[in-house]
mmCIF file of C-alpha atoms in Angstrom:
data_model
loop_
_atom_site.group_PDB
_atom_site.id
_atom_site.type_symbol
_atom_site.label_atom_id
_atom_site.label_comp_id
_atom_site.label_asym_id
_atom_site.label_seq_id
_atom_site.Cartn_x
_atom_site.Cartn_y
_atom_site.Cartn_z
ATOM 1 C CA ILE A 1 52.422 183.847 162.707
ATOM 2 C CA LEU A 2 52.574 181.475 160.179
ATOM 3 C CA ASP A 3 55.649 179.985 162.303
ATOM 4 C CA ASP A 4 53.485 180.414 166.197
ATOM 5 C CA PRO A 5 53.140 176.563 167.039
ATOM 6 C CA ASP A 6 50.793 177.700 169.217
ATOM 7 C CA LEU A 7 48.784 178.911 165.937
ATOM 8 C CA LYS A 8 50.005 176.141 163.858
ATOM 9 C CA ASP A 9 46.005 174.181 164.402
ATOM 10 C CA ILE A 10 44.296 176.816 163.113
ATOM 11 C CA ASP A 11 44.080 177.133 159.190
ATOM 12 C CA PRO A 12 46.280 179.693 158.206
ATOM 13 C CA THR A 13 44.146 181.541 156.190
ATOM 14 C CA VAL A 14 41.930 182.757 158.983
ATOM 15 C CA LEU A 15 45.010 183.106 160.381
ATOM 16 C CA LYS A 16 45.725 186.019 158.157
ATOM 17 C CA HIS A 17 42.185 186.832 158.408
ATOM 18 C CA CYS A 18 42.527 187.069 161.861
ATOM 19 C CA HIS A 19 45.640 189.206 161.665
ATOM 20 C CA ALA A 20 44.413 192.018 159.643
ATOM 21 C CA ALA A 21 41.212 192.346 161.486
ATOM 22 C CA ALA A 22 42.977 193.109 164.502
ATOM 23 C CA ALA A 23 45.977 194.733 162.558
ATOM 24 C CA THR A 24 43.117 197.137 161.357
ATOM 25 C CA CYS A 25 40.673 197.502 164.113
ATOM 26 C CA ILE A 26 44.267 199.064 166.551
ATOM 27 C CA LEU A 27 44.679 201.540 164.093
ATOM 28 C CA GLU A 28 41.333 202.974 163.403
ATOM 29 C CA ALA A 29 41.224 203.101 168.090
ATOM 30 C CA GLY A 30 44.306 203.809 167.794
ATOM 31 C CA LYS A 31 43.499 206.824 164.629
ATOM 32 C CA GLN A 32 40.096 207.788 166.176
ATOM 33 C CA LYS A 33 41.864 208.139 169.254
ATOM 34 C CA ALA A 34 38.700 206.301 171.127
ATOM 35 C CA ASP A 35 39.183 205.827 174.344
ATOM 36 C CA ILE A 36 38.139 201.622 175.903
ATOM 37 C CA SER A 37 34.468 201.819 175.994
ATOM 38 C CA ALA A 38 34.251 202.982 172.988
ATOM 39 C CA ILE A 39 36.352 200.379 171.995
ATOM 40 C CA SER A 40 34.447 197.378 173.806
ATOM 41 C CA ALA A 41 31.076 198.845 172.913
ATOM 42 C CA CYS A 42 32.188 198.047 169.113
ATOM 43 C CA LEU A 43 33.631 194.771 169.724
ATOM 44 C CA GLU A 44 30.763 194.194 171.315
ATOM 45 C CA ASP A 45 28.732 194.073 169.252
ATOM 46 C CA CYS A 46 31.598 192.049 166.770
ATOM 47 C CA LYS A 47 29.831 189.461 168.774
ATOM 48 C CA LEU A 48 32.931 189.550 170.985
ATOM 49 C CA ASP A 49 32.848 188.360 174.647
ATOM 50 C CA LYS A 50 33.609 189.879 177.258
ATOM 51 C CA GLU A 51 37.046 187.778 178.732
ATOM 52 C CA ARG A 52 38.841 188.705 174.834
ATOM 53 C CA ILE A 53 37.674 192.444 175.237
ATOM 54 C CA GLU A 54 39.463 192.956 178.538
ATOM 55 C CA GLN A 55 42.112 190.751 176.808
ATOM 56 C CA PHE A 56 42.447 193.192 172.974
ATOM 57 C CA CYS A 57 42.275 196.129 175.676
ATOM 58 C CA THR A 58 44.321 195.878 177.561
ATOM 59 C CA GLU A 59 47.578 194.618 174.851
ATOM 60 C CA TYR A 60 45.308 198.156 173.098
ATOM 61 C CA GLN A 61 46.785 200.469 175.827
ATOM 62 C CA GLU A 62 50.510 199.008 175.994
ATOM 63 C CA THR A 63 51.015 199.603 172.572
ATOM 64 C CA LEU A 64 49.238 202.130 171.985
ATOM 65 C CA THR A 65 51.683 205.075 172.385
ATOM 66 C CA VAL A 66 54.019 202.583 169.463
ATOM 67 C CA VAL A 67 51.203 203.167 166.745
ATOM 68 C CA SER A 68 50.629 207.248 167.755
ATOM 69 C CA PHE A 69 54.042 208.817 166.901
ATOM 70 C CA SER A 70 55.343 206.431 163.885
ATOM 71 C CA ILE A 71 52.619 207.453 161.137
ATOM 72 C CA GLY A 72 52.260 210.271 158.513
ATOM 73 C CA ARG A 73 53.616 211.838 156.043
ATOM 74 C CA SER A 74 55.826 214.280 156.461
ATOM 75 C CA PRO A 75 58.974 216.993 154.690
ATOM 76 C CA LEU A 76 62.901 215.819 154.922
ATOM 77 C CA HIS A 77 63.586 215.570 159.212
ATOM 78 C CA ILE A 78 66.344 216.580 160.740
ATOM 79 C CA THR A 79 67.921 214.089 162.470
ATOM 80 C CA ASP A 80 71.600 215.089 163.874
ATOM 81 C CA VAL A 81 73.995 218.281 162.052
ATOM 82 C CA SER A 82 78.000 217.498 161.961
ATOM 83 C CA TRP A 83 80.684 220.000 160.813
ATOM 84 C CA ARG A 84 83.505 221.276 160.248
ATOM 85 C CA LEU A 85 85.967 224.036 160.550
ATOM 86 C CA GLU A 86 88.973 224.192 157.639
ATOM 87 C CA TYR A 87 92.040 227.009 157.049
ATOM 88 C CA GLN A 88 92.732 227.556 153.523
ATOM 89 C CA ILE A 89 95.751 227.535 152.866
ATOM 90 C CA LYS A 90 95.685 227.446 149.284
ATOM 91 C CA ASN A 91 93.808 226.105 146.001
ATOM 92 C CA ASN A 92 94.808 225.914 142.615
ATOM 93 C CA GLN A 93 94.109 228.628 140.950
ATOM 94 C CA LEU A 94 94.904 230.816 144.332
ATOM 95 C CA HIS A 95 98.370 230.376 146.717
ATOM 96 C CA LYS A 96 97.237 232.293 150.043
ATOM 97 C CA THR A 97 94.035 232.387 150.777
ATOM 98 C CA TYR A 98 94.287 231.901 154.780
ATOM 99 C CA GLN A 99 90.240 231.791 154.926
ATOM 100 C CA PRO A 100 88.832 229.873 157.418
ATOM 101 C CA SER A 101 84.718 228.205 156.772
ATOM 102 C CA TYR A 102 82.604 225.602 157.949
ATOM 103 C CA LEU A 103 81.357 222.340 156.613
ATOM 104 C CA VAL A 104 77.770 221.769 158.160
ATOM 105 C CA THR A 105 75.687 218.473 156.544
ATOM 106 C CA LEU A 106 72.686 217.887 157.838
ATOM 107 C CA ASN A 107 72.354 214.092 158.682
ATOM 108 C CA VAL A 108 68.533 214.042 156.894
ATOM 109 C CA GLU A 109 66.205 211.664 157.280
ATOM 110 C CA ASN A 110 63.120 210.720 155.305
ATOM 111 C CA SER A 111 59.321 208.740 157.156
ATOM 112 C CA ASP A 112 58.809 207.673 153.382
ATOM 113 C CA SER A 113 62.310 205.944 152.246
ATOM 114 C CA GLY A 114 63.947 206.263 155.844
ATOM 115 C CA SER A 115 66.912 207.558 153.675
ATOM 116 C CA HIS A 116 68.625 210.728 151.978
ATOM 117 C CA PRO A 117 71.794 212.193 150.909
ATOM 118 C CA ASP A 118 72.451 214.401 153.633
ATOM 119 C CA VAL A 119 72.205 217.967 153.050
ATOM 120 C CA SER A 120 75.730 219.741 152.858
ATOM 121 C CA PHE A 121 77.571 223.201 152.854
ATOM 122 C CA SER A 122 79.920 225.333 153.437
ATOM 123 C CA CYS A 123 78.855 228.218 155.118
ATOM 124 C CA THR A 124 82.001 231.294 156.895
ATOM 125 C CA MET A 125 81.954 232.593 160.035
ATOM 126 C CA GLU A 126 78.990 235.106 159.654
ATOM 127 C CA GLN A 127 76.865 233.147 157.713
ATOM 128 C CA LEU A 128 76.929 230.209 160.467
ATOM 129 C CA GLN A 129 76.315 233.208 163.203
ATOM 130 C CA ASP A 130 73.483 234.535 161.031
ATOM 131 C CA LEU A 131 72.286 230.726 161.163
ATOM 132 C CA VAL A 132 72.821 229.925 164.217
ATOM 133 C CA GLY A 133 70.916 232.876 165.052
ATOM 134 C CA LYS A 134 67.691 232.539 163.108
ATOM 135 C CA LEU A 135 68.012 229.272 164.835
ATOM 136 C CA LYS A 136 67.504 230.370 168.556
ATOM 137 C CA ASP A 137 65.157 233.415 166.814
ATOM 138 C CA ALA A 138 62.689 229.686 165.658
ATOM 139 C CA ALA A 139 63.678 228.484 169.074
ATOM 140 C CA LYS A 140 62.660 231.542 171.638
ATOM 141 C CA SER A 141 59.221 231.766 169.370
ATOM 142 C CA LEU A 142 58.573 228.378 170.749
ATOM 143 C CA GLU A 143 59.474 228.664 173.421
ATOM 144 C CA ARG A 144 57.175 231.935 173.771
ATOM 145 C CA ALA A 145 54.484 229.308 172.318
ATOM 146 C CA THR A 146 54.217 226.914 174.941
ATOM 147 C CA GLN A 147 53.943 229.638 177.390
ATOM 148 C CA MET A 148 50.573 231.062 175.972
ATOM 149 C CA MET B 1 110.420 233.664 146.131
ATOM 150 C CA LEU B 2 110.708 234.063 142.250
ATOM 151 C CA LEU B 3 108.591 233.094 138.707
ATOM 152 C CA VAL B 4 109.775 232.093 136.958
ATOM 153 C CA LEU B 5 109.598 232.394 132.503
ATOM 154 C CA SER B 6 109.858 229.991 130.328
ATOM 155 C CA ALA B 7 111.670 230.519 126.490
ATOM 156 C CA ASP B 8 108.257 231.402 124.961
ATOM 157 C CA HIS B 9 106.768 233.291 127.847
ATOM 158 C CA ARG B 10 109.804 235.468 127.694
ATOM 159 C CA ALA B 11 109.809 236.282 123.413
ATOM 160 C CA HIS B 12 107.100 237.412 124.263
ATOM 161 C CA LEU B 13 107.004 239.642 126.886
ATOM 162 C CA GLY B 14 109.794 240.321 124.132
ATOM 163 C CA CYS B 15 108.202 242.703 121.802
ATOM 164 C CA LEU B 16 107.897 245.370 124.718
ATOM 165 C CA PRO B 17 110.697 247.031 124.648
ATOM 166 C CA ARG B 18 110.912 248.082 120.860
ATOM 167 C CA ALA B 19 106.857 248.195 121.689
ATOM 168 C CA GLY B 20 107.048 251.992 124.003
ATOM 169 C CA GLY B 21 106.247 253.265 126.947
ATOM 170 C CA ALA B 22 102.935 254.262 125.430
ATOM 171 C CA ALA B 23 102.369 250.840 124.292
ATOM 172 C CA VAL B 24 103.175 249.333 127.010
ATOM 173 C CA GLY B 25 100.847 250.728 129.105
ATOM 174 C CA GLU B 26 98.217 250.126 126.135
ATOM 175 C CA LEU B 27 98.344 246.439 126.907
ATOM 176 C CA GLY B 28 98.720 246.253 130.118
ATOM 177 C CA ARG B 29 95.391 247.419 129.961
ATOM 178 C CA LEU B 30 94.323 245.420 127.102
ATOM 179 C CA ALA B 31 95.733 242.397 128.989
ATOM 180 C CA LEU B 32 93.503 243.438 132.376
ATOM 181 C CA GLU B 33 90.178 243.186 130.187
ATOM 182 C CA GLN B 34 91.583 240.270 128.664
ATOM 183 C CA LEU B 35 91.888 238.847 132.548
ATOM 184 C CA ARG B 36 87.401 240.901 133.448
ATOM 185 C CA ARG B 37 85.881 240.138 130.053
ATOM 186 C CA GLY B 38 87.939 237.271 127.653
ATOM 187 C CA ALA B 39 89.957 237.548 125.427
ATOM 188 C CA ALA B 40 89.134 240.610 122.485
ATOM 189 C CA PRO B 41 90.792 239.907 119.706
ATOM 190 C CA ARG B 42 89.178 242.871 117.645
ATOM 191 C CA ALA B 43 91.008 245.391 120.670
ATOM 192 C CA CYS B 44 93.619 243.730 119.479
ATOM 193 C CA GLU B 45 93.363 243.869 115.850
ATOM 194 C CA ALA B 46 91.928 248.456 117.000
ATOM 195 C CA ALA B 47 95.650 248.630 118.949
ATOM 196 C CA ALA B 48 98.402 246.984 116.093
ATOM 197 C CA ARG B 49 96.337 249.561 113.656
ATOM 198 C CA LYS B 50 97.499 252.637 116.394
ATOM 199 C CA LEU B 51 100.943 251.607 117.906
ATOM 200 C CA ASN B 52 101.816 250.367 114.190
ATOM 201 C CA ILE B 53 103.201 246.401 115.061
ATOM 202 C CA GLY B 54 101.609 243.075 113.997
ATOM 203 C CA VAL B 55 98.674 241.935 115.222
ATOM 204 C CA ASP B 56 101.013 238.962 116.037
ATOM 205 C CA THR B 57 103.244 240.567 118.460
ATOM 206 C CA ILE B 58 100.541 242.360 120.063
ATOM 207 C CA GLN B 59 98.008 239.137 120.662
ATOM 208 C CA HIS B 60 101.538 237.706 122.205
ATOM 209 C CA GLY B 61 102.542 241.043 124.421
ATOM 210 C CA VAL B 62 99.266 240.755 125.833
ATOM 211 C CA GLU B 63 99.658 237.213 126.430
ATOM 212 C CA GLY B 64 102.414 237.435 127.788
ATOM 213 C CA LEU B 65 101.347 240.281 130.526
ATOM 214 C CA THR B 66 98.062 238.234 131.503
ATOM 215 C CA TYR B 67 100.371 235.674 132.476
ATOM 216 C CA LEU B 68 103.562 237.370 134.488
ATOM 217 C CA LEU B 69 100.498 239.597 136.295
ATOM 218 C CA THR B 70 97.995 235.750 137.207
ATOM 219 C CA GLU B 71 101.266 234.021 138.154
ATOM 220 C CA SER B 72 102.409 236.870 140.084
ATOM 221 C CA SER B 73 99.129 237.131 142.092
ATOM 222 C CA LYS B 74 97.684 234.062 142.239
ATOM 223 C CA LEU B 75 101.688 233.721 144.765
ATOM 224 C CA MET B 76 101.457 237.078 145.727
ATOM 225 C CA ILE B 77 105.102 238.127 145.178
ATOM 226 C CA SER B 78 107.031 240.304 146.613
ATOM 227 C CA GLU B 79 108.276 243.952 145.049
ATOM 228 C CA ILE B 80 111.461 242.384 145.447
ATOM 229 C CA ASP B 81 111.144 239.103 144.041
ATOM 230 C CA PHE B 82 109.314 240.124 141.502
ATOM 231 C CA GLN B 83 111.750 242.861 140.715
ATOM 232 C CA ASP B 84 114.378 240.235 140.849
ATOM 233 C CA SER B 85 111.947 237.855 138.563
ATOM 234 C CA ILE B 86 111.303 240.524 135.692
ATOM 235 C CA HIS B 87 115.191 241.480 136.209
ATOM 236 C CA VAL B 88 116.093 238.132 133.592
ATOM 237 C CA LEU B 89 114.143 239.910 130.773
ATOM 238 C CA GLY B 90 116.362 242.820 130.742
ATOM 239 C CA PHE B 91 113.903 245.671 129.852
ATOM 240 C CA SER B 92 115.565 249.146 131.022
ATOM 241 C CA ASP B 93 114.448 250.729 134.014
ATOM 242 C CA GLU B 94 112.213 252.735 133.177
ATOM 243 C CA LEU B 95 109.681 249.597 131.969
ATOM 244 C CA ASN B 96 110.607 246.974 135.112
ATOM 245 C CA LYS B 97 109.281 249.351 137.203
ATOM 246 C CA SER B 98 106.118 250.089 134.965
ATOM 247 C CA LEU B 99 106.166 246.192 134.654
ATOM 248 C CA LEU B 100 106.081 246.615 138.849
ATOM 249 C CA GLN B 101 103.011 249.516 139.204
ATOM 250 C CA LEU B 102 101.137 247.470 136.782
ATOM 251 C CA TYR B 103 101.230 244.477 139.232
ATOM 252 C CA LEU B 104 101.138 246.269 142.463
ATOM 253 C CA ASP B 105 98.396 248.925 141.385
ATOM 254 C CA ASN B 106 96.266 245.432 140.077
ATOM 255 C CA ARG B 107 97.211 242.286 142.026
ATOM 256 C CA LYS B 108 94.355 242.351 144.670
ATOM 257 C CA GLU B 109 92.058 242.533 141.730
ATOM 258 C CA ILE B 110 93.661 239.366 139.790
ATOM 259 C CA ARG B 111 93.189 237.474 143.205
ATOM 260 C CA THR B 112 89.578 237.437 143.479
ATOM 261 C CA ILE B 113 89.428 236.954 139.841
ATOM 262 C CA LEU B 114 90.643 233.496 141.073
ATOM 263 C CA GLY B 115 89.643 233.286 143.968
ATOM 264 C CA GLU B 116 85.872 232.525 141.497
ATOM 265 C CA LEU B 117 87.715 229.935 140.025
ATOM 266 C CA ALA B 118 87.707 227.414 142.858
ATOM 267 C CA PRO B 119 86.326 224.549 143.250
ATOM 268 C CA ARG B 120 82.960 224.848 145.818
ATOM 269 C CA LEU B 121 80.674 223.031 147.141
ATOM 270 C CA PRO B 122 77.394 224.788 147.341
ATOM 271 C CA SER B 123 76.671 227.927 150.306
ATOM 272 C CA TYR B 124 74.975 228.743 152.294
ATOM 273 C CA HIS B 125 73.030 232.059 151.101
ATOM 274 C CA SER B 126 69.939 232.073 153.581
ATOM 275 C CA LEU B 127 67.415 230.291 156.241
ATOM 276 C CA GLU B 128 63.683 230.805 157.197
ATOM 277 C CA TRP B 129 61.862 229.350 159.522
ATOM 278 C CA ARG B 130 58.519 228.739 160.258
ATOM 279 C CA LEU B 131 56.233 227.297 163.646
ATOM 280 C CA ASP B 132 53.624 224.627 163.136
ATOM 281 C CA VAL B 133 51.748 222.673 165.102
ATOM 282 C CA GLN B 134 50.628 219.487 163.553
ATOM 283 C CA LEU B 135 47.185 219.328 164.628
ATOM 284 C CA ALA B 136 45.720 215.747 162.108
ATOM 285 C CA SER B 137 46.802 213.869 159.592
ATOM 286 C CA ARG B 138 45.144 211.474 158.322
ATOM 287 C CA SER B 139 45.983 208.705 159.263
ATOM 288 C CA LEU B 140 46.012 209.827 163.256
ATOM 289 C CA ARG B 141 43.403 212.238 164.477
ATOM 290 C CA GLN B 142 43.328 214.991 167.199
ATOM 291 C CA GLN B 143 47.039 214.722 167.885
ATOM 292 C CA ILE B 144 49.223 218.310 168.460
ATOM 293 C CA LYS B 145 52.639 217.693 167.116
ATOM 294 C CA PRO B 146 55.473 221.261 166.850
ATOM 295 C CA ALA B 147 57.772 220.948 164.680
ATOM 296 C CA VAL B 148 59.768 223.565 162.932
ATOM 297 C CA THR B 149 59.741 224.344 159.004
ATOM 298 C CA MET B 150 62.162 225.627 157.181
ATOM 299 C CA LYS B 151 63.226 226.405 153.663
ATOM 300 C CA LEU B 152 67.028 226.682 153.519
ATOM 301 C CA CYS B 153 68.994 228.583 150.481
ATOM 302 C CA LEU B 154 71.740 227.580 148.394
ATOM 303 C CA ASN B 155 74.184 229.020 145.764
ATOM 304 C CA GLN B 156 75.596 226.705 144.081
ATOM 305 C CA ASN B 157 77.433 227.764 140.641
ATOM 306 C CA GLU B 158 74.773 230.282 140.260
ATOM 307 C CA ASN B 159 71.509 228.607 140.605
ATOM 308 C CA GLN B 160 69.920 229.117 144.240
ATOM 309 C CA THR B 161 68.067 225.888 145.330
ATOM 310 C CA ALA B 162 65.970 225.969 147.518
ATOM 311 C CA GLN B 163 64.959 222.598 150.364
ATOM 312 C CA VAL B 164 62.460 222.657 152.590
ATOM 313 C CA LEU B 165 63.345 221.187 155.605
ATOM 314 C CA GLN B 166 61.613 220.030 159.296
ATOM 315 C CA THR B 167 62.582 219.265 162.928
ATOM 316 C CA ASP B 168 61.074 219.337 166.392
ATOM 317 C CA PRO B 169 61.798 221.644 169.568
ATOM 318 C CA ALA B 170 63.879 218.521 170.769
ATOM 319 C CA THR B 171 66.597 218.082 167.835
ATOM 320 C CA LEU B 172 66.423 222.091 167.173
ATOM 321 C CA LEU B 173 67.801 222.916 170.997
ATOM 322 C CA HIS B 174 70.179 220.267 169.782
ATOM 323 C CA LEU B 175 71.315 221.504 166.773
ATOM 324 C CA ILE B 176 71.692 225.220 168.380
ATOM 325 C CA GLN B 177 74.354 224.006 170.716
ATOM 326 C CA GLN B 178 75.709 221.774 168.526
ATOM 327 C CA LEU B 179 76.530 225.112 166.083
ATOM 328 C CA GLU B 180 77.102 227.824 169.504
ATOM 329 C CA GLN B 181 80.249 224.689 170.390
ATOM 330 C CA ALA B 182 81.312 225.105 166.340
ATOM 331 C CA LEU B 183 81.483 229.518 166.148
ATOM 332 C CA GLY B 184 83.343 228.945 169.967
ATOM 333 C CA GLU B 185 85.711 226.944 167.999
ATOM 334 C CA MET B 186 87.501 229.628 166.283
ATOM 335 C CA LYS B 187 88.627 231.875 169.088
ATOM 336 C CA THR B 188 90.479 228.476 170.476
ATOM 337 C CA ASN B 189 94.114 229.291 171.511
ATOM 338 C CA HIS B 190 94.424 226.419 168.980
ATOM 339 C CA CYS B 191 92.421 227.947 166.046
ATOM 340 C CA ARG B 192 94.538 231.304 167.349
ATOM 341 C CA ARG B 193 97.210 230.120 166.919
ATOM 342 C CA ILE B 194 97.811 228.243 163.010
ATOM 343 C CA VAL B 195 95.931 231.409 162.055
ATOM 344 C CA ARG B 196 98.988 233.773 163.891
ATOM 345 C CA ASN B 197 101.502 230.541 162.451
ATOM 346 C CA MET B 198 100.143 230.921 158.400
ATOM 347 C CA LYS B 199 100.577 234.417 157.911
#
């Protein structure tokens, strides 16, 4: 906002205060899931005129969905999975092993720092079947919960 | 495929014909114990006393036998190849037969032990899951956000680590679809053909 040509006539400190105040107002309103009448009432108490209140409320409604879901802390969030199927033939200790195995990597995101080393592990076909079975149980219980 | 024995190796095994039949059995037992549990100098000393042979000779004999058994098991050589490999040592038929029997009886176990030495990535142990619905947080009130929280237990070099992970319903379904595809790959013609031809 400091580089905006429309705003260059205003004192930068005042500009920063206005920006901070507006941002806090939007966040608090979003946090409480306040509706338009509540926000208008609040802004009236702050002695803003009707026109400005209307403008603010329209802008607020447009940004509401963006604000709602991107704040808060949580454990590492899985975003994607990659897998590799390999067939082991030999290693330096043992020849003729002839074993299939899977290498699964879970791409993980951290809400705080945005990146985190991915979780990788190897498993046999039976273990992967066990894992998929458990994930399917979780999905089934999700489905049942949504039907309640 | 034949096993190539170096001069040192042949010298070590050279004590076997002199030791006699019972000694070979004893040395074989010591060799297997060494593979299972590591070197046991006291057991070698006891055997040396019992068989009336020098401790060093016993030690070399055990080491020689251990090497012979591990190399043969590692390469999984056939009976005929094994017999041809030890033929070069010039032992009696009876000794050759007992060595062959020793190899055949124990190669599966030796292969299992060798298998544990291979490099390994953390491997899957188990997964526990829980369905959560987030209703509110310090930054946002009145939400309904479903999530699946999971505890993934992995084994790495005998340590178990547990990692807590979370995912949303859409990603969960995507994970299931991708991993089912992975499982399906083993059953395709391509993989089946390779497995058949690699034996």
